[in-house]
PDB file of C-alpha atoms in Angstrom:
ATOM      1  CA  SER A   1     -26.265  -9.141  -3.181  1.00  0.00           C
ATOM      2  CA  THR A   2     -26.803 -12.613  -4.585  1.00  0.00           C
ATOM      3  CA  THR A   3     -27.445 -14.020  -8.034  1.00  0.00           C
ATOM      4  CA  LEU A   4     -30.432 -16.267  -8.780  1.00  0.00           C
ATOM      5  CA  THR A   5     -30.295 -18.436 -11.905  1.00  0.00           C
ATOM      6  CA  ALA A   6     -33.232 -20.183 -13.558  1.00  0.00           C
ATOM      7  CA  THR A   7     -32.897 -23.157 -15.920  1.00  0.00           C
ATOM      8  CA  GLY A   8     -35.185 -25.229 -18.112  1.00  0.00           C
ATOM      9  CA  GLY A   9     -36.670 -22.557 -20.330  1.00  0.00           C
ATOM     10  CA  SER A  10     -35.854 -20.497 -23.364  1.00  0.00           C
ATOM     11  CA  SER A  11     -37.252 -17.294 -21.831  1.00  0.00           C
ATOM     12  CA  TYR A  12     -37.815 -16.136 -18.262  1.00  0.00           C
ATOM     13  CA  VAL A  13     -39.925 -13.585 -16.422  1.00  0.00           C
ATOM     14  CA  TRP A  14     -39.011 -12.839 -12.811  1.00  0.00           C
ATOM     15  CA  SER A  15     -41.233 -11.341 -10.141  1.00  0.00           C
ATOM     16  CA  ASN A  16     -38.957  -8.294 -10.048  1.00  0.00           C
ATOM     17  CA  ALA A  17     -39.478  -7.766 -13.825  1.00  0.00           C
ATOM     18  CA  GLY A  18     -36.150  -9.306 -14.784  1.00  0.00           C
ATOM     19  CA  ASN A  19     -36.216 -11.274 -18.036  1.00  0.00           C
ATOM     20  CA  SER A  20     -32.903 -13.111 -18.269  1.00  0.00           C
ATOM     21  CA  ALA A  21     -31.894 -16.509 -16.907  1.00  0.00           C
ATOM     22  CA  SER A  22     -29.964 -14.851 -14.050  1.00  0.00           C
ATOM     23  CA  ILE A  23     -30.783 -11.859 -11.894  1.00  0.00           C
ATOM     24  CA  THR A  24     -28.731 -10.195  -9.192  1.00  0.00           C
ATOM     25  CA  VAL A  25     -30.755  -9.001  -6.212  1.00  0.00           C
ATOM     26  CA  SER A  26     -29.972  -6.983  -3.098  1.00  0.00           C
ATOM     27  CA  PRO A  27     -33.070  -7.147  -0.924  1.00  0.00           C
ATOM     28  CA  ILE A  28     -33.153  -5.207   2.343  1.00  0.00           C
ATOM     29  CA  SER A  29     -35.343  -7.825   4.002  1.00  0.00           C
ATOM     30  CA  THR A  30     -36.184 -11.480   3.397  1.00  0.00           C
ATOM     31  CA  THR A  31     -37.875 -11.672  -0.012  1.00  0.00           C
ATOM     32  CA  VAL A  32     -39.407 -14.415  -2.156  1.00  0.00           C
ATOM     33  CA  TYR A  33     -38.499 -14.221  -5.855  1.00  0.00           C
ATOM     34  CA  SER A  34     -40.386 -16.244  -8.452  1.00  0.00           C
ATOM     35  CA  VAL A  35     -39.586 -16.948 -12.073  1.00  0.00           C
ATOM     36  CA  THR A  36     -41.778 -18.252 -14.867  1.00  0.00           C
ATOM     37  CA  ALA A  37     -39.814 -20.199 -17.456  1.00  0.00           C
ATOM     38  CA  THR A  38     -41.224 -20.717 -20.939  1.00  0.00           C
ATOM     39  CA  ASP A  39     -39.801 -23.371 -23.265  1.00  0.00           C
ATOM     40  CA  ILE A  40     -39.735 -23.420 -27.068  1.00  0.00           C
ATOM     41  CA  ASN A  41     -43.178 -25.100 -27.079  1.00  0.00           C
ATOM     42  CA  THR A  42     -44.610 -22.194 -25.013  1.00  0.00           C
ATOM     43  CA  CYS A  43     -45.093 -24.463 -22.027  1.00  0.00           C
ATOM     44  CA  THR A  44     -44.494 -22.687 -18.707  1.00  0.00           C
ATOM     45  CA  ALA A  45     -43.417 -23.588 -15.215  1.00  0.00           C
ATOM     46  CA  THR A  46     -42.924 -21.397 -12.177  1.00  0.00           C
ATOM     47  CA  ALA A  47     -40.356 -21.728  -9.404  1.00  0.00           C
ATOM     48  CA  SER A  48     -39.627 -19.565  -6.387  1.00  0.00           C
ATOM     49  CA  ARG A  49     -36.696 -18.950  -4.100  1.00  0.00           C
ATOM     50  CA  THR A  50     -36.532 -17.195  -0.751  1.00  0.00           C
ATOM     51  CA  VAL A  51     -33.568 -14.913  -0.194  1.00  0.00           C
ATOM     52  CA  THR A  52     -33.074 -14.574   3.548  1.00  0.00           C
ATOM     53  CA  VAL A  53     -31.487 -11.336   4.761  1.00  0.00           C
ATOM     54  CA  ASN A  54     -29.662 -11.847   8.045  1.00  0.00           C
ATOM     55  CA  PRO A  55     -28.961  -8.900  10.352  1.00  0.00           C
ATOM     56  CA  LEU A  56     -25.360  -7.782  10.645  1.00  0.00           C
ATOM     57  CA  PRO A  57     -23.524  -8.579  13.861  1.00  0.00           C
ATOM     58  CA  VAL A  58     -22.588  -5.704  16.161  1.00  0.00           C
ATOM     59  CA  ALA A  59     -18.817  -5.539  16.572  1.00  0.00           C
ATOM     60  CA  VAL A  60     -17.566  -4.063  19.848  1.00  0.00           C
ATOM     61  CA  ILE A  61     -14.055  -3.551  21.255  1.00  0.00           C
ATOM     62  CA  ASN A  62     -13.597  -2.903  24.947  1.00  0.00           C
ATOM     63  CA  PRO A  63     -12.054  -0.461  25.649  1.00  0.00           C
ATOM     64  CA  ALA A  64     -12.807   1.671  22.582  1.00  0.00           C
ATOM     65  CA  THR A  65     -10.002   4.060  23.555  1.00  0.00           C
ATOM     66  CA  ILE A  66      -7.251   3.757  26.140  1.00  0.00           C
ATOM     67  CA  SER A  67      -4.042   5.534  27.094  1.00  0.00           C
ATOM     68  CA  ILE A  68      -0.957   3.629  28.205  1.00  0.00           C
ATOM     69  CA  CYS A  69       2.621   4.593  28.959  1.00  0.00           C
ATOM     70  CA  THR A  70       5.565   3.727  26.729  1.00  0.00           C
ATOM     71  CA  GLY A  71       6.540   0.099  27.343  1.00  0.00           C
ATOM     72  CA  ALA A  72       3.189  -0.888  28.831  1.00  0.00           C
ATOM     73  CA  SER A  73       0.658  -3.294  27.387  1.00  0.00           C
ATOM     74  CA  THR A  74      -3.122  -3.481  27.388  1.00  0.00           C
ATOM     75  CA  THR A  75      -5.742  -6.056  26.491  1.00  0.00           C
ATOM     76  CA  LEU A  76      -8.425  -5.307  23.895  1.00  0.00           C
ATOM     77  CA  THR A  77     -11.484  -7.567  23.988  1.00  0.00           C
ATOM     78  CA  GLY A  78     -13.827  -7.956  21.033  1.00  0.00           C
ATOM     79  CA  SER A  79     -17.388  -9.209  21.096  1.00  0.00           C
ATOM     80  CA  GLY A  80     -20.337  -9.641  18.766  1.00  0.00           C
ATOM     81  CA  GLY A  81     -19.175 -12.477  16.547  1.00  0.00           C
ATOM     82  CA  VAL A  82     -18.254 -16.130  16.430  1.00  0.00           C
ATOM     83  CA  THR A  83     -14.965 -15.488  14.619  1.00  0.00           C
ATOM     84  CA  TYR A  84     -12.587 -12.564  15.021  1.00  0.00           C
ATOM     85  CA  LEU A  85      -9.870 -11.050  12.833  1.00  0.00           C
ATOM     86  CA  TRP A  86      -7.765  -8.151  14.098  1.00  0.00           C
ATOM     87  CA  SER A  87      -5.700  -5.771  11.977  1.00  0.00           C
ATOM     88  CA  ASN A  88      -2.554  -7.310  13.503  1.00  0.00           C
ATOM     89  CA  ALA A  89      -3.660 -10.733  12.106  1.00  0.00           C
ATOM     90  CA  ALA A  90      -4.702 -12.154  15.502  1.00  0.00           C
ATOM     91  CA  ASN A  91      -7.847 -14.292  15.373  1.00  0.00           C
ATOM     92  CA  THR A  92      -8.942 -14.479  19.002  1.00  0.00           C
ATOM     93  CA  ALA A  93     -11.595 -12.437  20.789  1.00  0.00           C
ATOM     94  CA  ALA A  94      -9.002 -10.762  23.044  1.00  0.00           C
ATOM     95  CA  ILE A  95      -5.521  -9.511  22.196  1.00  0.00           C
ATOM     96  CA  THR A  96      -2.764  -8.025  24.328  1.00  0.00           C
ATOM     97  CA  VAL A  97      -0.872  -5.241  22.584  1.00  0.00           C
ATOM     98  CA  SER A  98       2.235  -3.201  23.391  1.00  0.00           C
ATOM     99  CA  PRO A  99       2.383  -0.561  20.668  1.00  0.00           C
ATOM    100  CA  LEU A 100       5.398   1.741  20.389  1.00  0.00           C
ATOM    101  CA  ALA A 101       3.247   4.649  19.203  1.00  0.00           C
ATOM    102  CA  THR A 102      -0.443   5.539  19.166  1.00  0.00           C
ATOM    103  CA  THR A 103      -2.157   2.819  17.113  1.00  0.00           C
ATOM    104  CA  THR A 104      -5.678   2.146  15.864  1.00  0.00           C
ATOM    105  CA  TYR A 105      -6.639  -1.537  15.990  1.00  0.00           C
ATOM    106  CA  LEU A 106      -9.416  -2.763  13.700  1.00  0.00           C
ATOM    107  CA  LEU A 107     -11.541  -5.830  14.420  1.00  0.00           C
ATOM    108  CA  THR A 108     -13.729  -7.681  11.931  1.00  0.00           C
ATOM    109  CA  VAL A 109     -16.253 -10.055  13.488  1.00  0.00           C
ATOM    110  CA  SER A 110     -18.217 -12.682  11.597  1.00  0.00           C
ATOM    111  CA  ASP A 111     -21.398 -14.329  12.808  1.00  0.00           C
ATOM    112  CA  ALA A 112     -22.735 -17.834  12.122  1.00  0.00           C
ATOM    113  CA  ASN A 113     -24.256 -16.612   8.827  1.00  0.00           C
ATOM    114  CA  ALA A 114     -20.855 -15.248   7.621  1.00  0.00           C
ATOM    115  CA  CYS A 115     -22.151 -11.684   7.991  1.00  0.00           C
ATOM    116  CA  THR A 116     -19.414  -9.280   9.091  1.00  0.00           C
ATOM    117  CA  ALA A 117     -19.038  -6.011  10.970  1.00  0.00           C
ATOM    118  CA  THR A 118     -16.038  -3.952  12.062  1.00  0.00           C
ATOM    119  CA  ALA A 119     -15.022  -1.892  15.068  1.00  0.00           C
ATOM    120  CA  SER A 120     -11.909   0.044  16.018  1.00  0.00           C
ATOM    121  CA  SER A 121     -10.010   0.914  19.169  1.00  0.00           C
ATOM    122  CA  VAL A 122      -7.344   3.589  19.598  1.00  0.00           C
ATOM    123  CA  VAL A 123      -4.447   2.864  21.955  1.00  0.00           C
ATOM    124  CA  THR A 124      -2.670   6.120  22.762  1.00  0.00           C
ATOM    125  CA  VAL A 125       0.937   5.738  23.895  1.00  0.00           C
ATOM    126  CA  ASN A 126       2.163   8.458  26.270  1.00  0.00           C
ATOM    127  CA  SER A 127       5.872   9.058  26.844  1.00  0.00           C
ATOM    128  CA  LEU A 128       7.330   8.381  30.262  1.00  0.00           C
ATOM    129  CA  PRO A 129       8.036  11.360  32.537  1.00  0.00           C
ATOM    130  CA  LEU A 130      11.643  12.463  33.014  1.00  0.00           C
ATOM    131  CA  ALA A 131      12.105  11.983  36.744  1.00  0.00           C
ATOM    132  CA  ALA A 132      14.912  13.890  38.401  1.00  0.00           C
ATOM    133  CA  ILE A 133      16.135  14.510  41.950  1.00  0.00           C
ATOM    134  CA  ASN A 134      18.025  17.689  42.896  1.00  0.00           C
ATOM    135  CA  PRO A 135      20.670  17.830  44.019  1.00  0.00           C
ATOM    136  CA  SER A 136      21.783  14.853  41.947  1.00  0.00           C
ATOM    137  CA  ALA A 137      24.531  13.998  44.452  1.00  0.00           C
ATOM    138  CA  VAL A 138      24.735  15.018  48.085  1.00  0.00           C
ATOM    139  CA  SER A 139      26.962  14.276  51.029  1.00  0.00           C
ATOM    140  CA  ILE A 140      25.879  15.079  54.588  1.00  0.00           C
ATOM    141  CA  CYS A 141      27.324  14.558  58.020  1.00  0.00           C
ATOM    142  CA  SER A 142      25.842  12.154  60.517  1.00  0.00           C
ATOM    143  CA  GLY A 143      22.944  13.698  62.410  1.00  0.00           C
ATOM    144  CA  THR A 144      22.203  16.346  59.774  1.00  0.00           C
ATOM    145  CA  SER A 145      19.562  16.443  57.075  1.00  0.00           C
ATOM    146  CA  THR A 146      19.153  17.741  53.570  1.00  0.00           C
ATOM    147  CA  THR A 147      16.225  18.373  51.280  1.00  0.00           C
ATOM    148  CA  LEU A 148      15.833  16.417  48.060  1.00  0.00           C
ATOM    149  CA  ILE A 149      13.521  17.873  45.431  1.00  0.00           C
ATOM    150  CA  ALA A 150      11.862  15.705  42.796  1.00  0.00           C
ATOM    151  CA  SER A 151      10.722  16.995  39.436  1.00  0.00           C
ATOM    152  CA  GLY A 152       9.237  15.683  36.202  1.00  0.00           C
ATOM    153  CA  GLY A 153       5.947  14.342  37.492  1.00  0.00           C
ATOM    154  CA  ILE A 154       2.681  15.447  38.976  1.00  0.00           C
ATOM    155  CA  THR A 155       2.663  12.881  41.791  1.00  0.00           C
ATOM    156  CA  TYR A 156       5.607  11.366  43.649  1.00  0.00           C
ATOM    157  CA  ALA A 157       6.275   8.224  45.699  1.00  0.00           C
ATOM    158  CA  TRP A 158       9.593   8.207  47.575  1.00  0.00           C
ATOM    159  CA  SER A 159      11.244   5.075  48.975  1.00  0.00           C
ATOM    160  CA  ASN A 160      10.593   6.406  52.529  1.00  0.00           C
ATOM    161  CA  ALA A 161       6.796   6.529  51.787  1.00  0.00           C
ATOM    162  CA  SER A 162       6.711  10.310  51.386  1.00  0.00           C
ATOM    163  CA  ASN A 163       4.529  11.562  48.533  1.00  0.00           C
ATOM    164  CA  THR A 164       5.536  15.212  48.191  1.00  0.00           C
ATOM    165  CA  SER A 165       7.981  16.649  45.660  1.00  0.00           C
ATOM    166  CA  ALA A 166      10.428  17.659  48.424  1.00  0.00           C
TER     167      ALA A 166
END
């Protein structure tokens, strides 16, 4: 909303039927308001003012949701504005975050007309797997072999390039 104030008269009649010196308007599209001011001598004058309604920007965060592992970081990139303000007080279009727990980041973008919009992104933090090798200690003789069995994950990458659990 905005307030329009007329001066120069002792009474006022606005195009929206207001009758005080000031009116507060909330148009949904660009609108011309006019006021007729009457002085104590009953002389009148009319003035008009255009209230321009600018469209809101469209705030976007990429990615809107993402999962990372404990200790990892990710970059969130905002778009849709000329200025940016994140919930962690950063004021750049892109931020790199390393949350300790699942966190929702909010972004407020402002356009050249000072119109604002918000968006959010959820960064889910997943705990690390508990990797184990059984047996935990092994001693073998030269020329013999043993089987090591990995657990705690769904995929495996051994130092000898094997990718099975055993």
